[in-house]
Amino acid sequence: MSTVFIALQANEDTRPIIDAIALDNPAAVINRQPAMVKIDAPDHLVIRRETIEDQLGRAYDLQELQINLITLSGNVDEDDDTLTLTWNS
Amino acid sequence: MDMKATKKKLGMKERYRALTRDLGWEPSYQDKDAIFPYASYEGIKVHDWDKWEDPFRLTMDAYWKYQAEKERKFYAIIDAHAQNNGHLNITDARYLSALKIFLQAISPGEYAAHKGFARAGREFPGVGTQVACQMQAIDELRHAQTQIHAMSNYNRYYDGFHAFADARDRIWYTSVARSFFDDAMSAGPFEFMIAIGFSFEYVLTNLLFVPFMSGAAYNGDMATVTFGFSAQSDEARHMTLGLECIKFMLEQDPDNLPIVQAWIDKWFWRGFRVLGLVSTMMDYMLPKRVMSWREAWDIYGVENGGALFKDLARYGIRPPKGWDDAEKAIDHMSHQFMLGLYQWSFGTSFHSWIPSDEDMDWLSAKYPDTFDKYYRPRWAHIRKLKAAGTPFKNYGLARLCQCCQLPSVFTEPDDPTLTCHRETVYKGEKYQFCSDGCMDIFNNEPEKYIQSWLPMPALFSELGGDVGAWMNWVSLRDGVDNGDYDGSTDQQHFNEWRGLATSNL
Amino acid sequence: MTVKSIKDYVGVSRDRVENFNGKQLVYVSWDHHLLFASPFLLCLPPETPFAAMVSGPLTALVQPDPDAAAVDWRTVEWLKDNAPFTPDFSRSLAANGIGHKDQIRFRTPGLNALLNAA
């Protein structure tokens, strides 16, 4: 097992996104650090557009994540509906 | 931000194809090798450039939109910082030493990376790669500009920020970063990608930007947090590009494996030496600390780097050769470096200081196996010398490493009481090194590294050993920019202005 | 291995001895005395007697160390090229075979106040 992670700036834009990630990834651990939130998960993390839209109450383009993204770890794959991070697939 | 997400006519994958590969063409009247003359001499074999794909599938139109939004956010905060006495809201002016080092050593590296990616984008034949390099070249230029702009607010009030370009070119503690980028920029495009895209971005920038910027937030420095996180939002893309690039090379041809492994070995070690500066900034220069260098290394080096190399093992990649030596150095390097910076502080365009009792207790708690045993006695003696009116200044200067160009402050991996001594003779001339890692890099390409311009020898070869002339030449104002923080004008000003800001006297 | 390049690649050393105006660089390191963060860099004429290097710059530079006063220069153990070495104090650096950018180390067994203080 390896840890994949994504870190986002701690702000109003990301609050619903972090909630969405927590809903979609029960194994994820949310670490709140000064000015940032780092989300760790074992081997795999998925970010879903639909869940974010539910939390946000509006349409969302997953590429908007770029604006508040700080760093990540793992092999990335992104399409219109999901962004996944994986190690050891 | 509330951006409009409109229903797109094409899906992300189709858009990516239309705006990368569909922009390319097969040349008809020029030979492909003549158009891309640097694509093959490094020995990397590529059979199908179309296999290259940016996993974020970011296209240029979306890139401009998101980058513009990042810039708007950045400048809103920079304006607020300038309008609200941001220079007084930091925890302590000691903190600024970390920023001065950042501005003199790291920000110029961003500009170097910009030039490097602009070149790599021209030299790679694949369109997906060209587009990704173009974005990164623009990103790196943006980083250099936003960093210089953010820190220029401090230049109005504090010393040591005024001549960062001269410091970058001429002073001694910046040459580790300058030589890192010069080395990468003078390599071929594939090696450049491993150097910057993979080793620096993927393995190391987390250590530079993430805990340090979180530390800036902790120390009330809104300007730096903002440029740091704004830059780091691009780094996530750069890291992904670096990882894709390495996987691409390894998947294209099995003959690429030994070449790529040798580059990983080399560039991990070169990057690790640049982090010597960062370790010191984290452990000593943040008045309020988020985590120690050791803790950051455990998260971003051991855990994250470990996960990466475990994942790459399926291609036959092993962890970098210097990995074990790096681990042995973690509990020592920040202390060894800070002791050096303090004793040579007459030659630094920033201030250093003797850690307080409270600082030393923190260091001792974070480094239980090393600080009290090796480093506290030295600081205690240095404090005694200062109290006796004979502050410690080491005019013996330093032996610089021919490869990383840092003073040889590092010890034997298995004996923290003995300086690491390595030397070699090439074409009848002697060369000195700080470590096996640096000596191996030299021995692999000696013709490159014999050309190193080493700042301390240059003091004698170019200026006859005249320290005053050297200070003028590096734009360091003696008694103003350099020396102990205790008694400095930065200290006086900060205390005086902070007093004015909170009272009506 | 040589540098991978598209044509012949030959470098020129920037720190050749002829660039030092008749002088040479010598590095000196005191084993296990890390109050001094790095080996010293000295720039001296090759005709400098070994004794003059020791009594001049070296003695002055090591003063901040609490062991400095107890050093007996005639009995310390010397190394050059990281191997045992017996200098002739009356002869020059050149006559002692100490070339440009060579490093001298010395050991003072039993003297290490800052290490024992822990």
XYZ file of C-alpha atoms in Angstrom:
712
model
C 0.000 0.000 0.000
C 1.157 3.520 -0.810
C -0.418 6.841 0.011
C -1.845 9.010 -2.747
C -2.686 12.571 -1.786
C -4.046 15.847 -3.001
C -3.580 19.176 -1.237
C -5.871 22.146 -1.782
C -5.789 25.708 -0.530
C -8.042 26.203 2.469
C -10.676 28.658 1.223
C -14.350 29.064 0.361
C -13.905 27.584 -3.123
C -12.501 24.329 -1.813
C -14.760 23.699 1.201
C -17.494 21.944 -0.827
C -14.862 20.154 -2.918
C -13.230 18.719 0.192
C -16.659 17.623 1.452
C -17.275 15.902 -1.886
C -13.920 14.116 -1.763
C -14.665 12.918 1.765
C -18.054 11.554 0.623
C -16.576 9.683 -2.341
C -13.549 8.298 -0.486
C -14.459 6.744 2.873
C -10.825 5.667 3.405
C -9.466 9.175 2.932
C -7.917 11.100 5.818
C -8.377 14.862 5.815
C -5.421 16.756 7.338
C -6.045 20.440 8.018
C -2.785 22.406 8.057
C -2.104 26.160 8.062
C -3.658 27.581 4.867
C -4.030 24.152 3.264
C -5.867 20.849 3.450
C -4.050 17.633 2.564
C -6.153 14.570 1.799
C -4.418 11.178 2.015
C -5.825 7.870 0.820
C -4.485 4.338 0.456
C -3.470 3.638 -3.188
C -6.503 5.304 -4.757
C -8.494 8.531 -4.616
C -11.350 9.602 -6.857
C -12.811 13.078 -7.326
C -16.243 13.123 -9.012
C -17.739 16.118 -10.780
C -21.311 15.150 -9.875
C -20.616 14.955 -6.155
C -18.924 18.349 -6.235
C -21.895 19.790 -8.129
C -24.247 18.419 -5.467
C -22.206 20.070 -2.736
C -21.722 23.282 -4.660
C -25.217 23.706 -6.065
C -24.013 24.644 -9.512
C -22.404 23.135 -12.605
C -18.694 22.511 -12.163
C -15.836 21.886 -14.575
C -13.290 19.546 -12.973
C -10.444 21.572 -14.459
C -11.411 24.414 -12.116
C -9.528 22.369 -9.529
C -6.321 23.725 -11.084
C -6.937 27.091 -9.434
C -6.807 25.869 -5.858
C -4.631 22.809 -6.245
C -1.408 22.863 -4.238
C 0.083 19.477 -4.883
C -0.736 15.825 -5.450
C 0.862 12.415 -5.559
C 0.012 9.378 -7.674
C -0.668 8.619 -11.310
C -3.276 11.072 -12.576
C -6.131 10.388 -14.954
C -8.763 13.005 -15.701
C -11.800 13.117 -17.940
C -15.029 15.159 -17.882
C -16.493 13.298 -14.911
C -13.659 12.100 -12.675
C -10.115 12.763 -11.624
C -8.330 9.751 -10.157
C -5.015 9.314 -8.396
C -3.538 5.835 -8.115
C -0.403 4.025 -7.039
C 0.349 0.370 -7.796
C -2.587 -0.211 -10.125
C -14.794 32.400 -7.855
C -17.932 31.479 -9.661
C -16.970 30.359 -13.126
C -19.526 29.326 -15.654
C -19.192 25.690 -16.572
C -20.852 25.543 -19.965
C -21.849 22.334 -21.661
C -19.057 21.634 -24.132
C -19.613 20.330 -27.642
C -16.557 18.085 -27.399
C -15.567 15.906 -24.471
C -12.277 16.524 -22.700
C -10.455 13.757 -24.545
C -11.604 14.966 -27.959
C -10.752 18.552 -27.117
C -7.296 17.520 -25.988
C -6.707 15.651 -29.243
C -7.996 18.548 -31.340
C -5.802 21.076 -29.587
C -2.601 19.050 -29.417
C -2.041 16.309 -31.965
C -4.368 17.772 -34.545
C -2.195 20.900 -34.554
C 0.850 18.922 -35.712
C 1.820 17.931 -39.223
C 4.261 15.744 -41.080
C 6.972 17.852 -42.733
C 7.061 17.482 -46.528
C 10.102 19.405 -47.727
C 12.371 19.247 -44.653
C 13.878 16.234 -42.977
C 12.432 15.595 -39.503
C 15.913 15.092 -38.026
C 16.941 18.502 -39.345
C 13.929 20.125 -37.695
C 14.564 18.379 -34.373
C 18.348 17.996 -34.260
C 18.580 17.409 -30.492
C 15.978 14.668 -30.186
C 18.220 11.619 -30.504
C 21.812 12.315 -29.401
C 21.167 11.481 -25.754
C 20.366 7.910 -26.755
C 16.670 7.923 -25.816
C 14.660 5.917 -28.330
C 11.096 7.025 -29.089
C 8.939 5.029 -31.511
C 5.582 6.753 -31.168
C 5.301 10.325 -29.930
C 1.494 10.105 -30.001
C 1.656 7.833 -26.966
C 2.493 10.949 -24.968
C -0.590 12.296 -23.220
C -1.087 14.911 -20.528
C -3.259 13.138 -17.933
C -4.923 16.457 -17.012
C -5.702 16.902 -20.720
C -5.278 20.622 -20.322
C -5.568 22.593 -23.535
C -4.257 26.071 -24.214
C -7.672 27.788 -24.142
C -8.477 26.357 -20.700
C -4.928 27.102 -19.566
C -5.292 30.833 -20.233
C -8.632 30.951 -18.449
C -7.384 29.301 -15.259
C -4.038 31.091 -15.193
C -5.800 34.436 -15.518
C -7.961 33.538 -12.530
C -4.859 32.603 -10.505
C -3.275 35.947 -11.354
C -6.386 37.864 -10.283
C -6.376 36.083 -6.941
C -2.674 36.686 -6.522
C -2.787 40.413 -7.206
C -5.824 40.968 -5.001
C -3.786 39.685 -2.081
C -0.575 41.469 -3.044
C -2.526 44.744 -3.132
C -4.078 44.015 0.251
C -0.643 43.192 1.635
C 0.818 46.492 0.454
C -2.224 48.484 1.626
C -2.363 46.984 5.102
C 1.194 47.229 6.429
C 1.815 43.606 5.483
C 5.508 44.108 6.204
C 4.667 44.556 9.905
C 2.397 41.568 10.241
C 5.106 38.938 10.117
C 5.999 37.198 13.372
C 9.530 38.547 13.472
C 11.971 40.110 11.012
C 14.277 37.091 11.393
C 11.789 35.360 9.157
C 12.881 37.607 6.283
C 16.217 35.816 5.990
C 14.374 32.844 4.557
C 12.710 35.134 2.014
C 16.007 36.773 1.070
C 17.537 33.363 0.387
C 14.438 32.430 -1.586
C 14.644 35.572 -3.708
C 18.398 35.316 -4.322
C 18.646 31.587 -4.934
C 15.261 30.123 -5.873
C 13.328 32.750 -7.847
C 16.121 33.079 -10.441
C 15.876 29.303 -10.769
C 12.257 29.730 -11.848
C 13.435 32.006 -14.618
C 16.097 29.476 -15.624
C 13.413 26.785 -15.738
C 11.343 29.064 -17.986
C 14.204 29.306 -20.469
C 14.793 25.580 -20.257
C 11.182 24.631 -20.976
C 10.922 27.118 -23.825
C 13.899 25.346 -25.364
C 12.675 21.817 -24.595
C 9.300 22.677 -26.154
C 11.101 23.543 -29.375
C 13.389 20.519 -29.310
C 10.883 17.711 -28.665
C 9.186 16.357 -31.787
C 5.874 15.332 -30.121
C 3.011 17.851 -30.181
C 1.537 16.856 -26.790
C 4.984 17.362 -25.278
C 5.484 20.671 -27.047
C 2.192 22.024 -25.697
C 2.944 20.848 -22.148
C 6.428 22.416 -22.291
C 4.969 25.662 -23.626
C 2.571 25.863 -20.679
C 5.322 25.098 -18.234
C 7.638 27.692 -19.789
C 4.943 30.344 -19.273
C 4.259 29.073 -15.743
C 7.904 29.367 -14.753
C 8.128 32.903 -16.086
C 5.000 33.761 -14.102
C 6.587 32.265 -10.972
C 9.742 34.349 -11.296
C 7.698 37.500 -11.878
C 5.135 36.977 -9.118
C 7.816 36.063 -6.596
C 9.922 39.120 -7.359
C 6.814 41.271 -7.312
C 5.546 39.872 -3.997
C 8.898 40.302 -2.286
C 9.448 43.797 -3.680
C 7.068 45.054 -0.989
C 9.602 44.002 1.607
C 12.414 45.689 -0.303
C 10.835 49.052 0.546
C 11.384 48.439 4.248
C 14.142 45.901 4.820
C 17.756 45.275 3.786
C 19.151 42.520 1.599
C 16.411 42.408 -1.044
C 17.843 45.100 -3.304
C 20.406 43.208 -5.376
C 19.103 39.688 -5.727
C 20.302 39.419 -9.321
C 23.908 40.177 -8.325
C 23.576 37.747 -5.438
C 22.281 35.123 -7.817
C 25.221 35.592 -10.181
C 28.070 36.189 -7.780
C 27.525 35.242 -4.163
C 28.511 31.855 -2.774
C 25.407 30.347 -1.144
C 23.262 30.805 -4.259
C 25.612 28.934 -6.577
C 24.173 25.560 -5.530
C 20.874 26.507 -7.156
C 22.437 28.367 -10.062
C 24.715 25.460 -10.951
C 21.783 23.044 -10.664
C 19.852 24.949 -13.314
C 22.902 25.689 -15.483
C 23.689 21.985 -15.477
C 20.134 21.105 -16.507
C 19.922 23.791 -19.188
C 23.169 22.668 -20.786
C 21.953 19.054 -21.002
C 19.813 17.593 -23.780
C 16.007 17.918 -23.721
C 15.335 14.472 -22.228
C 17.849 14.918 -19.445
C 16.414 18.373 -18.803
C 12.975 16.806 -18.350
C 14.307 14.311 -15.817
C 16.273 17.027 -14.021
C 13.479 19.565 -13.687
C 10.261 17.744 -14.525
C 10.939 14.621 -12.567
C 13.622 15.001 -9.885
C 13.027 18.593 -9.005
C 9.285 18.892 -9.509
C 8.094 15.470 -8.515
C 10.567 14.343 -5.899
C 11.630 17.652 -4.371
C 9.380 20.716 -4.878
C 6.859 19.496 -2.346
C 9.599 19.945 0.221
C 10.366 23.408 -1.049
C 6.874 24.808 -1.467
C 4.402 22.976 0.664
C 5.649 22.929 4.273
C 7.654 26.115 3.765
C 4.689 28.046 2.384
C 2.422 26.679 5.052
C 5.150 28.037 7.364
C 4.909 31.433 5.693
C 1.190 31.419 6.517
C 2.031 30.588 10.097
C 4.425 33.519 10.214
C 1.919 36.055 8.938
C 3.494 36.456 5.527
C 0.457 36.697 3.305
C 2.445 37.736 0.233
C 4.645 34.661 0.238
C 1.862 32.202 0.965
C 0.069 33.607 -2.012
C 2.886 33.376 -4.517
C 3.871 30.039 -3.046
C 0.507 28.393 -3.397
C -0.176 30.130 -6.704
C 3.099 28.715 -8.024
C 2.454 25.338 -6.455
C -0.900 25.029 -8.220
C 1.153 24.903 -11.417
C 3.632 22.500 -9.845
C 0.948 19.836 -9.535
C 0.723 19.937 -13.324
C 4.520 20.015 -13.653
C 4.934 17.007 -11.409
C 2.387 15.121 -13.415
C 4.218 16.074 -16.601
C 7.516 14.884 -15.072
C 6.019 11.546 -14.068
C 4.355 11.086 -17.466
C 7.617 11.906 -19.187
C 9.525 9.273 -17.274
C 6.845 6.641 -17.880
C 6.796 7.567 -21.563
C 10.549 7.068 -21.930
C 10.437 3.750 -20.095
C 7.506 2.453 -22.115
C 8.952 3.457 -25.472
C 12.054 1.251 -25.442
C 13.796 -1.018 -22.914
C 17.155 0.517 -23.892
C 16.039 3.750 -22.259
C 16.014 2.259 -18.749
C 19.756 2.511 -17.888
C 19.953 6.065 -19.273
C 16.915 7.177 -17.287
C 18.146 5.463 -14.111
C 21.529 7.227 -14.365
C 19.746 10.573 -14.720
C 17.530 9.832 -11.723
C 20.631 9.015 -9.662
C 22.351 12.215 -10.741
C 19.447 14.613 -10.439
C 18.128 13.300 -7.181
C 21.473 14.071 -5.586
C 21.831 17.468 -7.223
C 18.332 18.397 -6.046
C 18.981 17.055 -2.576
C 21.941 19.417 -2.244
C 19.747 22.389 -3.205
C 17.439 21.325 -0.389
C 20.296 21.963 2.058
C 19.230 25.601 1.927
C 15.578 24.692 2.409
C 16.231 22.490 5.441
C 17.921 25.437 7.149
C 15.130 27.828 6.268
C 12.601 25.424 7.800
C 14.431 24.489 10.997
C 16.097 27.795 11.838
C 14.609 30.725 9.966
C 10.874 30.426 10.610
C 10.196 32.036 14.004
C 7.008 29.933 14.151
C 7.493 26.488 12.708
C 4.884 24.175 11.212
C 7.055 21.097 11.103
C 10.729 20.246 11.198
C 12.769 19.434 8.132
C 12.864 15.820 9.376
C 9.070 15.665 9.607
C 8.693 17.165 6.138
C 11.198 14.665 4.754
C 9.304 11.766 6.321
C 6.099 12.859 4.563
C 7.338 14.124 1.220
C 10.635 12.260 0.892
C 10.273 8.878 2.548
C 6.537 8.322 2.161
C 5.871 10.058 -1.129
C 9.218 9.339 -2.800
C 8.958 5.769 -1.544
C 5.498 5.368 -3.114
C 6.778 6.779 -6.389
C 9.772 4.467 -6.669
C 7.692 1.476 -5.618
C 5.288 2.302 -8.447
C 8.133 2.719 -10.961
C 9.682 -0.607 -9.961
C 7.462 -2.280 -12.578
C 9.664 -0.638 -15.215
C 12.865 -1.776 -13.500
C 13.545 1.588 -11.837
C 15.136 1.470 -8.378
C 15.363 4.326 -5.868
C 18.172 6.825 -6.596
C 21.701 5.768 -5.683
C 22.093 8.494 -3.064
C 18.811 7.656 -1.294
C 20.412 5.981 1.753
C 23.079 8.669 2.141
C 20.312 11.266 1.983
C 18.391 9.561 4.780
C 21.525 9.524 6.943
C 22.007 13.256 6.369
C 18.473 14.389 7.250
C 19.032 14.819 10.997
C 22.256 16.761 10.434
C 22.064 18.935 7.361
C 20.082 21.934 8.629
C 22.348 22.269 11.683
C 25.545 21.906 9.667
C 24.329 24.476 7.199
C 23.142 27.043 9.756
C 26.440 26.812 11.652
C 28.179 27.597 8.367
C 25.856 30.484 7.504
C 26.425 32.019 10.945
C 30.214 31.845 10.892
C 30.394 33.222 7.352
C 27.615 35.768 7.899
C 29.984 38.635 7.012
C 29.537 37.330 3.452
C 25.756 36.794 3.347
C 23.148 39.219 2.094
C 20.810 38.170 4.909
C 21.096 37.853 8.670
C 21.683 34.763 10.751
C 21.741 34.342 14.512
C 22.514 32.082 17.410
C 19.377 30.086 18.259
C 17.726 31.027 21.563
C 17.312 28.526 24.403
C 13.733 28.028 23.321
C 14.798 27.400 19.712
C 17.424 24.935 20.868
C 14.919 23.052 22.999
C 12.645 22.760 19.976
C 15.532 21.493 17.843
C 16.480 19.044 20.536
C 12.913 17.697 20.664
C 12.753 17.378 16.878
C 16.245 15.903 16.553
C 16.611 13.825 19.742
C 19.459 11.712 18.369
C 21.637 14.448 16.989
C 21.047 17.986 18.236
C 22.156 17.754 21.858
C 24.966 15.379 21.052
C 26.607 17.219 18.164
C 25.199 20.670 17.604
C 24.122 22.213 20.908
C 27.707 22.215 22.272
C 28.878 24.158 19.218
C 26.101 26.749 19.515
C 26.755 27.038 23.238
C 30.436 27.723 22.570
C 29.594 30.242 19.847
C 27.286 32.000 22.297
C 30.126 32.115 24.836
C 32.446 33.676 22.264
C 29.849 36.339 21.530
C 29.314 37.084 25.239
C 33.078 37.481 25.630
C 33.057 40.179 22.968
C 34.791 37.987 20.388
C 31.922 36.857 18.121
C 32.818 33.909 15.952
C 33.704 34.786 12.395
C 35.429 32.201 10.274
C 37.649 34.076 7.839
C 39.063 30.739 6.718
C 36.214 30.646 4.216
C 35.426 27.203 2.884
C 36.311 24.383 0.580
C 33.600 24.372 -2.073
C 32.454 21.200 -3.772
C 33.385 21.101 -7.457
C 29.951 19.678 -8.301
C 27.236 21.193 -6.064
C 29.412 24.254 -5.280
C 28.302 24.341 -1.633
C 30.811 24.706 1.177
C 31.758 21.205 2.287
C 29.795 21.345 5.531
C 28.553 17.771 5.269
C 29.933 14.850 7.258
C 30.672 11.222 6.462
C 27.356 9.342 6.147
C 28.365 7.076 9.029
C 30.434 9.488 11.134
C 28.806 12.822 12.002
C 32.040 13.989 13.682
C 34.143 13.950 10.524
C 33.842 16.128 7.424
C 33.322 14.083 4.277
C 36.530 14.338 2.259
C 36.498 13.177 -1.361
C 38.950 14.158 -4.053
C 39.917 13.095 -7.529
C 42.532 13.968 -10.121
C 41.464 14.585 -13.700
C 43.954 15.481 -16.428
C 46.580 16.235 -13.791
C 44.397 18.597 -11.758
C 42.969 18.055 -8.285
C 39.213 18.426 -7.573
C 37.482 18.371 -4.166
C 33.950 17.172 -3.329
C 31.477 17.179 -0.450
C 30.176 13.623 -0.916
C 30.268 10.425 -2.933
C 27.144 11.588 -4.749
C 28.811 14.747 -6.028
C 32.096 12.988 -6.872
C 30.257 10.326 -8.894
C 28.453 13.005 -10.889
C 31.789 14.664 -11.675
C 33.431 11.382 -12.640
C 30.638 10.626 -15.112
C 31.077 13.911 -16.980
C 34.338 15.550 -15.883
C 34.647 17.822 -18.916
C 31.449 19.530 -17.835
C 32.270 20.110 -14.179
C 35.908 21.199 -14.495
C 34.388 24.409 -15.886
C 32.566 25.234 -12.651
C 33.006 28.837 -11.579
C 33.433 28.531 -7.830
C 32.751 31.767 -5.932
C 35.311 31.420 -3.136
C 38.324 30.545 -5.299
C 37.190 33.398 -7.565
C 37.617 35.822 -4.660
C 41.357 35.080 -4.964
C 41.718 34.550 -8.707
C 39.666 37.586 -9.723
C 39.823 39.996 -6.769
C 43.151 39.126 -5.140
C 41.414 38.102 -1.904
C 40.110 41.641 -1.212
C 36.895 41.029 0.768
C 35.831 44.692 0.603
C 36.110 44.714 -3.183
C 34.188 41.456 -3.268
C 31.364 42.960 -1.183
C 31.056 45.846 -3.632
C 31.072 43.433 -6.522
C 28.223 41.333 -5.086
C 26.324 44.509 -3.998
C 26.478 43.561 -0.339
C 26.521 46.575 1.999
C 28.807 45.713 4.891
C 27.214 46.309 8.285
C 23.760 46.635 6.708
C 22.808 43.550 4.716
C 25.081 41.038 6.428
C 26.018 39.756 9.886
C 24.161 38.836 13.049
C 20.454 39.665 13.212
C 21.009 40.773 16.770
C 21.825 44.484 16.460
C 20.932 44.724 12.766
C 18.952 47.594 11.240
C 16.279 45.086 10.197
C 15.817 44.236 13.861
C 15.746 47.882 14.953
C 13.310 48.892 12.231
C 10.949 46.024 12.801
C 10.740 46.684 16.535
C 10.370 50.421 16.054
C 7.718 50.173 13.325
C 5.775 47.461 15.064
C 5.700 49.775 18.095
C 4.431 52.654 15.969
C 1.769 50.450 14.409
C 0.278 49.483 17.746
C 0.516 52.808 19.570
C -0.043 56.503 18.866
C 3.331 57.810 20.018
C 32.025 8.214 -19.513
C 32.162 11.486 -21.388
C 29.603 14.207 -21.869
C 26.935 13.259 -24.400
C 27.168 15.873 -27.092
C 26.496 16.448 -30.770
C 30.165 17.217 -31.444
C 33.514 16.997 -29.615
C 33.217 18.525 -26.193
C 36.308 19.733 -24.354
C 36.082 21.800 -21.163
C 38.606 24.210 -19.695
C 39.192 24.211 -15.961
C 38.274 27.559 -14.441
C 40.512 27.186 -11.396
C 43.850 26.441 -13.029
C 46.845 27.511 -10.917
C 47.920 30.139 -13.467
C 44.742 32.098 -12.638
C 45.910 32.705 -9.068
C 48.601 35.327 -9.704
C 51.567 33.241 -8.559
C 49.733 31.737 -5.606
C 47.932 28.427 -5.118
C 44.977 27.157 -3.123
C 45.513 24.854 -0.157
C 42.689 23.367 1.891
C 43.258 22.580 5.557
C 40.938 20.587 7.788
C 41.129 19.745 11.505
C 39.580 16.299 11.969
C 36.663 16.074 14.433
C 36.670 19.847 15.012
C 33.470 20.919 13.371
C 33.131 24.286 15.046
C 34.711 25.173 11.704
C 31.918 24.276 9.324
C 34.159 23.367 6.397
C 37.860 22.878 5.615
C 39.683 26.238 5.401
C 40.601 27.669 2.037
C 44.049 29.315 1.984
C 45.638 31.112 -0.947
C 49.424 31.148 -0.544
C 52.601 31.332 -2.645
C 53.969 27.814 -3.238
C 57.275 29.015 -1.725
C 55.582 29.514 1.677
C 57.449 27.396 4.249
C 55.181 24.791 5.829
C 56.091 26.224 9.235
C 54.958 29.683 8.127
C 51.583 28.372 6.980
C 51.116 26.693 10.363
C 52.288 29.556 12.565
C 50.591 32.173 10.399
C 47.126 31.659 8.928
C 46.408 28.252 10.417
C 47.188 29.184 14.023
C 45.099 32.324 13.674
C 42.127 30.552 12.120
C 41.826 27.801 14.734
C 41.835 30.231 17.697
C 38.053 30.165 18.298
C 38.175 26.449 19.113
C 38.626 25.733 22.843
C 41.274 23.122 21.988
C 43.403 25.573 20.011
C 45.773 26.506 22.834
C 46.539 22.858 23.555
C 47.618 21.984 20.008
C 51.268 21.035 19.716
C 51.896 21.437 16.004
C 55.043 19.276 16.115
C 53.132 16.235 17.360
C 49.857 16.404 15.443
C 49.192 13.677 12.882
C 49.084 14.972 9.318
C 47.350 13.629 6.240
C 47.591 14.622 2.610
C 45.414 13.077 -0.112
C 43.622 11.462 2.867
C 46.742 9.348 3.641
C 49.364 9.740 6.416
C 51.934 12.399 5.612
C 55.036 13.766 7.321
C 55.622 17.399 6.410
C 59.037 19.008 6.601
C 58.304 22.227 8.470
C 61.399 23.997 7.180
C 60.623 23.391 3.527
C 58.085 25.065 1.251
C 54.624 23.849 0.333
C 55.940 22.965 -3.133
C 58.921 21.049 -1.725
C 56.514 19.165 0.549
C 54.592 18.085 -2.548
C 51.545 20.188 -1.653
C 50.086 21.225 -4.994
C 47.267 23.547 -6.084
C 43.927 22.565 -4.494
C 45.522 19.825 -2.402
C 44.083 19.256 1.023
C 45.992 18.826 4.272
C 44.244 17.300 7.283
C 45.489 17.126 10.828
C 44.473 15.072 13.835
C 44.874 15.815 17.512
C 43.878 12.622 19.343
C 42.507 13.298 22.809
C 41.573 16.903 22.065
C 37.872 17.347 21.422
C 36.307 19.600 24.025
C 33.179 20.411 22.016
C 32.396 16.794 21.384
C 32.843 15.663 24.986
C 30.803 18.540 26.311
C 27.600 16.732 25.334
